[in-house]
Short mmCIF file of C-alpha atoms in Angstrom, two decimals:
data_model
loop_
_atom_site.label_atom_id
_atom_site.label_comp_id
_atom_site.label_asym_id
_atom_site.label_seq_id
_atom_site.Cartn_x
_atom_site.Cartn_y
_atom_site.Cartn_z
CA UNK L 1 4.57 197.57 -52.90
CA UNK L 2 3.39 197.12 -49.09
CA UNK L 3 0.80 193.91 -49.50
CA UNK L 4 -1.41 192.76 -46.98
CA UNK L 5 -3.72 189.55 -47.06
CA UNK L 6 -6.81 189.26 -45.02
CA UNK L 7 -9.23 186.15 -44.18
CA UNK L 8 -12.01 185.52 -42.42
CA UNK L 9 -11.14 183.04 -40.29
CA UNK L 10 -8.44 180.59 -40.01
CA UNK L 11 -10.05 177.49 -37.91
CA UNK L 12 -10.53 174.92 -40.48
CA UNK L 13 -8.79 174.35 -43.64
CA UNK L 14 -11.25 174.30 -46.89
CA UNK L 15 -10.86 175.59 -50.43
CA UNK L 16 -10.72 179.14 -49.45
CA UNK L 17 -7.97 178.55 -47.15
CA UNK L 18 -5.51 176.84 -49.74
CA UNK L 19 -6.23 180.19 -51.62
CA UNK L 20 -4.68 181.29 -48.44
CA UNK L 21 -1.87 179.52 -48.42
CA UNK L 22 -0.96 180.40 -52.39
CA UNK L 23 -1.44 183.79 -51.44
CA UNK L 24 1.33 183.67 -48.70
CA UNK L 25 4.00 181.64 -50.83
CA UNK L 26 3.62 184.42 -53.97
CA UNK L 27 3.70 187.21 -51.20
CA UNK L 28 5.50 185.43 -48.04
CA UNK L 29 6.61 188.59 -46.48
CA UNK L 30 2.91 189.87 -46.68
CA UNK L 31 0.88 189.75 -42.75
CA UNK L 32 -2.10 187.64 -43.07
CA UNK L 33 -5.00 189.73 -41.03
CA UNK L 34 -7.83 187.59 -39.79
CA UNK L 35 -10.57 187.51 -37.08
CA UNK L 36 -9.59 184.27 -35.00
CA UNK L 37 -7.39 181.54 -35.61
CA UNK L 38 -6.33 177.89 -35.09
CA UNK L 39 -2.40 177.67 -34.63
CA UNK L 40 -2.58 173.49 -34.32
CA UNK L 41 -5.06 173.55 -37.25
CA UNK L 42 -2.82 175.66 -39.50
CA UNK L 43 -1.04 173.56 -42.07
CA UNK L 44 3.10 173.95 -42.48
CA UNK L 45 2.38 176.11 -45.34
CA UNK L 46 0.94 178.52 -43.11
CA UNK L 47 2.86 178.05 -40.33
CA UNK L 48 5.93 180.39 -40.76
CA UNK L 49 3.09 183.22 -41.30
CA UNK L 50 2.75 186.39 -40.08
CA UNK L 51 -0.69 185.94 -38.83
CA UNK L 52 -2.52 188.54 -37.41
CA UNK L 53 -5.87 188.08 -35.28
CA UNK L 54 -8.31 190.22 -33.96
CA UNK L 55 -9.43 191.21 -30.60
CA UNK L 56 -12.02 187.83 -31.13
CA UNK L 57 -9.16 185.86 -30.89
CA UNK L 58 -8.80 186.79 -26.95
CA UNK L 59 -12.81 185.62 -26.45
CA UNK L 60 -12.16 181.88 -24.26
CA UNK L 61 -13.09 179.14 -26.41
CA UNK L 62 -14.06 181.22 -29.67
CA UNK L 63 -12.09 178.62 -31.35
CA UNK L 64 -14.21 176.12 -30.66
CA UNK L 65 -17.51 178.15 -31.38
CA UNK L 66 -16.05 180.66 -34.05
CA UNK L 67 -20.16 180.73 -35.48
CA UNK L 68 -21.53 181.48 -31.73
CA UNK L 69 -20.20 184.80 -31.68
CA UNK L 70 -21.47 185.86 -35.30
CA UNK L 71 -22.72 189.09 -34.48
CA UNK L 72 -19.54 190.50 -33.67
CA UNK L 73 -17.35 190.02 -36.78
CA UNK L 74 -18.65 193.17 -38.02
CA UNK L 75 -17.02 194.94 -35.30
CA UNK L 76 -14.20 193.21 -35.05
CA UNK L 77 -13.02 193.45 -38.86
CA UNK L 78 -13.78 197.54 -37.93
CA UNK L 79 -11.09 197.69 -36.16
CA UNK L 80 -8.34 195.90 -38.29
CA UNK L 81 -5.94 198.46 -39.04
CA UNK L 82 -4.26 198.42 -42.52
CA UNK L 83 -2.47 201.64 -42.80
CA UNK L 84 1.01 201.55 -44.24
CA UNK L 85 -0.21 199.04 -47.00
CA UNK L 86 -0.67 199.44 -50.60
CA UNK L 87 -2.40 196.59 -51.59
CA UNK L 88 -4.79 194.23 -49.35
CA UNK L 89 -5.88 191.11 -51.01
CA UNK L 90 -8.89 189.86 -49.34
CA UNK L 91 -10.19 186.04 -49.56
CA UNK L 92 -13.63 186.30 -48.46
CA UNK L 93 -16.50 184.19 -48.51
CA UNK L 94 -18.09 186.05 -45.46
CA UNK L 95 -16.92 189.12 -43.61
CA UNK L 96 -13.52 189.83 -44.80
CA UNK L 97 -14.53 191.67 -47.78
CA UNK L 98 -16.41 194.62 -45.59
CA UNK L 99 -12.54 196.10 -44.45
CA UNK L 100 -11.89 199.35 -44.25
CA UNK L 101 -8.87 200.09 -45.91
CA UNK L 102 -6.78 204.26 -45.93
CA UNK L 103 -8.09 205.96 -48.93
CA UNK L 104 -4.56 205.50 -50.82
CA UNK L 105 -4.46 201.80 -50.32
CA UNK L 106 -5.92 199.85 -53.44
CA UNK L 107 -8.31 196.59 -52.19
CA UNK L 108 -9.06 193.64 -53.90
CA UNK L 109 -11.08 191.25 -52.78
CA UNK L 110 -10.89 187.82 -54.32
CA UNK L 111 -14.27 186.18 -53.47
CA UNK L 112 -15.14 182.63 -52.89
CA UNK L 113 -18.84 184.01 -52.55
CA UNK L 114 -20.93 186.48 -50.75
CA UNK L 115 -21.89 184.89 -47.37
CA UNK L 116 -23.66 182.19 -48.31
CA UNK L 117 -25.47 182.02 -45.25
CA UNK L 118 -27.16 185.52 -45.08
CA UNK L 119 -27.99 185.71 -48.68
CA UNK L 120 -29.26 181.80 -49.20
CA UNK L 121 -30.47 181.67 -45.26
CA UNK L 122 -33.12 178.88 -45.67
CA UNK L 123 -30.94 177.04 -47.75
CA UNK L 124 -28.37 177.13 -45.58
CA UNK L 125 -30.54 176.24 -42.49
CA UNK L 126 -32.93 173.71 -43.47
CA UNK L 127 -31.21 170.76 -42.29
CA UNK L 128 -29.73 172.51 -39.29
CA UNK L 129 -30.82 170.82 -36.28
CA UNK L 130 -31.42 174.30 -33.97
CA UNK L 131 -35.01 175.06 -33.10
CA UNK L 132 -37.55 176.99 -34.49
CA UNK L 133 -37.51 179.97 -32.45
CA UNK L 134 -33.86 180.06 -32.43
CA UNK L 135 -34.03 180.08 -36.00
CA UNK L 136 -36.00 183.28 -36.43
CA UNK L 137 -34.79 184.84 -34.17
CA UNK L 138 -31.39 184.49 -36.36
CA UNK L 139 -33.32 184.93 -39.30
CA UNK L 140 -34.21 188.76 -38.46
CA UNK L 141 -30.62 189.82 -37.79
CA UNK L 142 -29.61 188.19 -41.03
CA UNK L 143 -32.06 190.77 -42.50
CA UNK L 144 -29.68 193.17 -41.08
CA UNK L 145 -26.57 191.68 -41.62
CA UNK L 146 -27.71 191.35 -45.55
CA UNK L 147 -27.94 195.33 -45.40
CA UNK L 148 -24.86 195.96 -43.78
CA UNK L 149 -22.75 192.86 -46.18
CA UNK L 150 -24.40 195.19 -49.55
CA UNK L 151 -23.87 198.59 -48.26
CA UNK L 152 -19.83 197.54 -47.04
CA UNK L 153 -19.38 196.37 -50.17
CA UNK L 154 -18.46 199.71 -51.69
CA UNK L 155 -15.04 199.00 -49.53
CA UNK L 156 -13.80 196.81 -52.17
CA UNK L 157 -11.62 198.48 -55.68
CA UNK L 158 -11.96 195.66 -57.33
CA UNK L 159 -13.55 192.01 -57.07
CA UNK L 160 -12.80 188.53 -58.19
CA UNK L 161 -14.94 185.67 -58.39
CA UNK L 162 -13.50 182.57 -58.16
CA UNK L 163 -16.63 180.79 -60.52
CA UNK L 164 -18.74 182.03 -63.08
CA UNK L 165 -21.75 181.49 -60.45
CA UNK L 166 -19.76 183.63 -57.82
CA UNK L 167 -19.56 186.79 -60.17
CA UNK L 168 -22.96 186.54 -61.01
CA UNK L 169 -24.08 186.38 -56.80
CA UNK L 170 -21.27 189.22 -56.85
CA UNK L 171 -23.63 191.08 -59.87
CA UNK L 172 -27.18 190.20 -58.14
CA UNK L 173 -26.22 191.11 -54.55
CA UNK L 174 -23.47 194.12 -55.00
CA UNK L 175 -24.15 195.20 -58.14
CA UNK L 176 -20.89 195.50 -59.12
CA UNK L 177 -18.86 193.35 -61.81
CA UNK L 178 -16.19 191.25 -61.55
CA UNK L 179 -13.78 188.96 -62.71
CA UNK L 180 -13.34 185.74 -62.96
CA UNK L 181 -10.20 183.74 -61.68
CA UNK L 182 -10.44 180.27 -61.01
CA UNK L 183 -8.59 179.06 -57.51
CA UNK L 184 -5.36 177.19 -57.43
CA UNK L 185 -5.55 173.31 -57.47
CA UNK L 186 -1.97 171.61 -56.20
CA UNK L 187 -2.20 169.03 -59.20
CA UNK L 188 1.74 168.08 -58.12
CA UNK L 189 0.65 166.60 -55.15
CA UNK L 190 -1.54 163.97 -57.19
CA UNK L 191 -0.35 161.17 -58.72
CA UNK L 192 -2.86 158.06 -61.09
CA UNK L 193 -2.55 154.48 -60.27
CA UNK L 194 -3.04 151.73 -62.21
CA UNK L 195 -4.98 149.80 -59.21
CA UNK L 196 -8.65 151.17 -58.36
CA UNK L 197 -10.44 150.01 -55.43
CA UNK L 198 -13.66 149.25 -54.67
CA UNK L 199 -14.95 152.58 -53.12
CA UNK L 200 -16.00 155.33 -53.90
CA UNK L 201 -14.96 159.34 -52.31
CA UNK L 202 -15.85 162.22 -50.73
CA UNK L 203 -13.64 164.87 -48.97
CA UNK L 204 -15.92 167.62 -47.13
CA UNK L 205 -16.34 169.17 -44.16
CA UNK L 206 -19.90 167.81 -43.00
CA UNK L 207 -22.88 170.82 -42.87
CA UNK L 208 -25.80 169.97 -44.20
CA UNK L 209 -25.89 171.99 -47.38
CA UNK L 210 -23.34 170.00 -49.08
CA UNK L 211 -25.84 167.61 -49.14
CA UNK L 212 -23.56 164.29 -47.97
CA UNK L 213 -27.12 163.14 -46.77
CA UNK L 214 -27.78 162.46 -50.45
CA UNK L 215 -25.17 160.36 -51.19
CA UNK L 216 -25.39 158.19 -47.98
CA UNK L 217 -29.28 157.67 -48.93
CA UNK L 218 -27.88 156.66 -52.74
CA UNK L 219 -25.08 154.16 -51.35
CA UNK L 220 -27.21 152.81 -48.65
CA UNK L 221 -29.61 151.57 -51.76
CA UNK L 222 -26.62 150.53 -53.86
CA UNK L 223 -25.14 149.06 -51.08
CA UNK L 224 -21.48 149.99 -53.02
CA UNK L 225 -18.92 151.53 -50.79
CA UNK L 226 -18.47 154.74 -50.14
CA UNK L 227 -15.92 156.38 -47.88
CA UNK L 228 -16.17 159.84 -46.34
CA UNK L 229 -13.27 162.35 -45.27
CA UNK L 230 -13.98 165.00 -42.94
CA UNK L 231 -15.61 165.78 -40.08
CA UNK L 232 -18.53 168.93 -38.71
CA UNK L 233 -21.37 169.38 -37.04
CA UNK L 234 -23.67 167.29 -39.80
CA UNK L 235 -21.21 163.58 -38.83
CA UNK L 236 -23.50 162.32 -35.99
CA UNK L 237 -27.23 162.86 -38.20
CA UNK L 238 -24.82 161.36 -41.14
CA UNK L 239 -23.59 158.40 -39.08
CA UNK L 240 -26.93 157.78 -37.85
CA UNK L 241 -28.91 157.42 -41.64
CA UNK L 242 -25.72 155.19 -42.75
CA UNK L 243 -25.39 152.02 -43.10
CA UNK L 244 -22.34 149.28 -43.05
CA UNK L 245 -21.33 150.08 -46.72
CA UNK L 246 -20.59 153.86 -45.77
CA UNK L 247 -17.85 154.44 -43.88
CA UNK L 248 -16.86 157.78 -41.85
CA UNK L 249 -12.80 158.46 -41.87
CA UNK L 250 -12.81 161.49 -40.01
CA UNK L 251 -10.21 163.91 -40.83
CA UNK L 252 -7.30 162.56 -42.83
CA UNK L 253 -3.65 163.68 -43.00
CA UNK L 254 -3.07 165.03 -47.26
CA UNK L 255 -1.11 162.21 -47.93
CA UNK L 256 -3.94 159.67 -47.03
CA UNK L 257 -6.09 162.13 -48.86
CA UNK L 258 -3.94 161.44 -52.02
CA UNK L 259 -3.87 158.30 -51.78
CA UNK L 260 -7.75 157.42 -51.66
CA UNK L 261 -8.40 159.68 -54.45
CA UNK L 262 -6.33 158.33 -56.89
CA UNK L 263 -7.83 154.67 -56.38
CA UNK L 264 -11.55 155.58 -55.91
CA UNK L 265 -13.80 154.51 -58.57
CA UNK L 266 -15.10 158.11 -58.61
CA UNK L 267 -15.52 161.07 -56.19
CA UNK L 268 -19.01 161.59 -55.20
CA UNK L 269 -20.12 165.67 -55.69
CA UNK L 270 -23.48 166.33 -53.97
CA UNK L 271 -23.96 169.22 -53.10
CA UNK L 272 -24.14 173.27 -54.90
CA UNK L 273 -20.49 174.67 -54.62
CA UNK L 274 -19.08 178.11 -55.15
CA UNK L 275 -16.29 176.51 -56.93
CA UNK L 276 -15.24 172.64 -55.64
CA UNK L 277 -11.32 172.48 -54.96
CA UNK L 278 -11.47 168.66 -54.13
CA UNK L 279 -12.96 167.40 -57.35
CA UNK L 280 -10.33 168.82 -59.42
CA UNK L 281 -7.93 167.22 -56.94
CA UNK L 282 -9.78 163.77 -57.74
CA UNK L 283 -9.06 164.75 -61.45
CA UNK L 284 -5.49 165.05 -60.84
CA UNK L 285 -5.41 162.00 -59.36
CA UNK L 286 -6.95 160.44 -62.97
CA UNK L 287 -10.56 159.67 -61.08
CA UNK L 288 -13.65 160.79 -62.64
CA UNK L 289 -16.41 163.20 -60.51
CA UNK L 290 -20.12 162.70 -60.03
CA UNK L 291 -21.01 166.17 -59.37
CA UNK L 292 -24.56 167.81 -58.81
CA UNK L 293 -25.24 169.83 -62.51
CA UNK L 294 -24.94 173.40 -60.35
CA UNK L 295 -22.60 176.19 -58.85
CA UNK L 296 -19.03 176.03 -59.54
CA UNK L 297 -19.20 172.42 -60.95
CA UNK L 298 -20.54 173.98 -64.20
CA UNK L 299 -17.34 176.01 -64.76
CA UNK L 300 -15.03 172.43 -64.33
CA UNK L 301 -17.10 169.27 -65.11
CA UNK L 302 -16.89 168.37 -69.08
CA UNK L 303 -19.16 165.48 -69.18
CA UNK L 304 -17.38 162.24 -70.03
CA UNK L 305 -14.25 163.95 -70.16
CA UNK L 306 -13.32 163.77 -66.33
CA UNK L 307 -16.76 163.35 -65.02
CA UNK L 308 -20.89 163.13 -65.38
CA UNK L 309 -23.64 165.38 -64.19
CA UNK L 310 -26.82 164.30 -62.60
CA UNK L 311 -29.11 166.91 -62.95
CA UNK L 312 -31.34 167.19 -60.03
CA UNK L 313 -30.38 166.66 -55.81
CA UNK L 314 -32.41 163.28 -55.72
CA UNK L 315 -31.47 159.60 -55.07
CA UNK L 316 -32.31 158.37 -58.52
CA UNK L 317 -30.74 160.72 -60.43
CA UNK L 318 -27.41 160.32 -58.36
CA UNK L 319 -27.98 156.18 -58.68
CA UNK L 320 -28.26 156.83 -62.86
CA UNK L 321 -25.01 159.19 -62.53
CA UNK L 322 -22.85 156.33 -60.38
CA UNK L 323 -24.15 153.81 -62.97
CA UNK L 324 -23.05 155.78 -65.67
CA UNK L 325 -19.65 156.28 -64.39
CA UNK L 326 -19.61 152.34 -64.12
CA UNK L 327 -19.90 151.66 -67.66
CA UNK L 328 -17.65 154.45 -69.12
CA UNK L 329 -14.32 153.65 -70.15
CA UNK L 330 -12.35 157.00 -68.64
CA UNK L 331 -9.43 158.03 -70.42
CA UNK L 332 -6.92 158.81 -67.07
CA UNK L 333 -4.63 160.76 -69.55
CA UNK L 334 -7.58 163.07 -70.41
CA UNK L 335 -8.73 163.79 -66.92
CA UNK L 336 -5.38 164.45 -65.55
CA UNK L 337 -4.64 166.92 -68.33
CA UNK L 338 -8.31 168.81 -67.86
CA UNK L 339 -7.16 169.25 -63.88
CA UNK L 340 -3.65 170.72 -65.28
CA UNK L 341 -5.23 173.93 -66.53
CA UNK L 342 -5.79 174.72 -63.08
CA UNK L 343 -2.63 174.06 -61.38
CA UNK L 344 -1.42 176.28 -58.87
CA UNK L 345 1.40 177.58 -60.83
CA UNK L 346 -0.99 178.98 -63.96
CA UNK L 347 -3.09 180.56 -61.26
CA UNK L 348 0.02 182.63 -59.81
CA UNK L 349 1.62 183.99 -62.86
CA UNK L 350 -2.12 185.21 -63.97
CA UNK L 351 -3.33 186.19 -60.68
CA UNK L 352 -0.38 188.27 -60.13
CA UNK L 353 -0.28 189.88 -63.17
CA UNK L 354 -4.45 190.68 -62.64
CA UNK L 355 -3.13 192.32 -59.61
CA UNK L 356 -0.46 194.48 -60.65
CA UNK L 357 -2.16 195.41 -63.66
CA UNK L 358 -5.52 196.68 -61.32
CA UNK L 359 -3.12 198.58 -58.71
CA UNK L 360 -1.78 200.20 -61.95
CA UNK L 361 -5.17 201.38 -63.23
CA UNK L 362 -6.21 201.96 -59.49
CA UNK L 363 -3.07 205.02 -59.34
CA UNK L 364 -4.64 206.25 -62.60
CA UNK L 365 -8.31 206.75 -61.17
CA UNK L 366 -9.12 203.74 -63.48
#
């Protein structure tokens, strides 16, 4: 079989993009098709790739301002050309998905959600710092885009959600089912240690609907220490609420990464997820979460096994969650083995059997 993978974008490397990278090591002779891309941003892992790029990736600095030229994506994934292929695995959480693939060529798009910002717009904006007018006027060609995102959704065979939450977005939006695979966590590249700091984590690229806001308001009255990994457009409003206690790392090589999580008192989970990589990467490390009760957090958090829940996005409810983790005694054993039935390895052998056995019953008309 001829395979293909396709991405949205390769500029910064989240969640969806380690799906990426799995994808390429079970299928390394497979081109990776995508709309623009970062070649200094790409981890090793990616960078033996065959990666191809659309004509957006010829637009001067489109790297830089990948979201400034949204309304062409449409057109640009149009003209993608996948003939010759047999399978294309898509990993979409935005565009990608809406491909147009020969008639003969079975797609399968594995879906980290629909686009979150179309179909949960105010959500997604509320904390965004354009103005008003700019605002709507984005707001009425997301009524559009919504259309054209549930009507190009017929391109797909065959979707899977990578959370329980995802399928049922997947259910509301496209009407049409799917399965559910959970993504690949590297849980080799974690190790416990027996000394824990003082701190406590997050990892995240900073928008404003992961909600990092509400942690920095939590640690500021705590006055505890918190560290933060990662850098985006929400750092400079962040920096400016914070104070001493909270400390901004910017972005951090993996092995630093590693290293903080496994001797953080806990990693800090704010925000509504599609599925949350990085707390399961804190788990391998043997260090409990503190994840908001929603999204894909409900599909990996067993309370008091390798984390706690606070149930609504408000100071005192995170304060009562942190305080709780304080006085548990965590079994490190425990945690690390809950993370294990994600590993990376599981998630290959059982995604690609999924995938031969749906090309199979895609020949038969299935």
């Amino acid at each position: 079989m001829k395979i293909a993978i396709a991405h949205d974008y390769l500029i910064q490397m989240g969640g969806a993009e380690r799906v990426v990278e799995v994808f390429h090591h079970m299928y390394p002779e497979a081109p990776i098709f995508t709309t623009v891309f970062n070649g200094s941003g790409l981890t090793e892992n990616l960078k033996d790739a065959d990666i191809r790029a659309s004509w957006l990736q010829k637009i001067p600095g489109v790297k830089a301002n990948f979201k400034g030229v949204l309304p062409l994506y449409p057109m640009a994934i149009r003209d993608l050309d996948f003939r010759g292929f047999d399978i294309v695995l898509s990993s979409s959480s935005a565009f990608m998905k809406s491909i147009q693939v020969p008639k003969r060529t079975f797609h399968l798009c594995y879906c980290h959600t629909p686009m979150r910002f179309a179909w949960d717009y105010d959500t997604y904006m509320e904390r965004q710092s354009n103005s008003g007018l700019f605002k709507r006027v984005l707001k009425l060609y997301i009524q559009q885009l919504k259309m054209w995102d549930q009507r190009t959704s017929k391109n797909v065979n065959q979707f899977v959600a990578n959370s329980s939450v995802v399928k049922s977005r997947i259910q509301n939006y496209y009407h049409r089912d799917a399965d559910v695979i959970f993504p690949p966590i590297n849980t080799s590249r974690f190790t416990s240690s027996s000394s824990i700091g003082d701190y406590y984590l997050i990892v995240s690229r900073l928008v404003s609907y992961k909600r990092i806001d509400l942690a920095v308001e939590a640690f500021n009255r705590n006055g505890l220490k918190l560290l933060i990994v990662g850098d985006g457009p929400d750092r400079k409003r962040l920096e400016g609420m914070a104070k001493s206690n909270v400390k901004f790392l910017g972005r951090l090589e993996d092995d630093q990464v590693t290293g903080l999580m496994s001797q953080c008192r806990a990693y800090i989970f704010p925000g509504e997820e599609d599925f949350g990589i990085t707390p399961l990467e804190a788990n391998a490390a043997g260090r409990p979460v503190i994840a908001y009760q929603a999204g894909g957090a409900l599909d990996t958090i067993v309370p008091y096994v390798n984390g706690v829940f606070f149930k609504r996005q408000e100071v005192d409810d995170l304060l009562r969650a942190i305080s709780e983790v304080e006085s548990y005694a965590w079994d490190v054993g425990k945690i690390v083995k809950h993370a294990q039935k994600f590993d990376e390895q599981t998630f290959m052998v059982q995604f690609k059997q999924y995938v031969e056995q749906a090309y199979v019953n895609f020949l038969k008309g299935g």
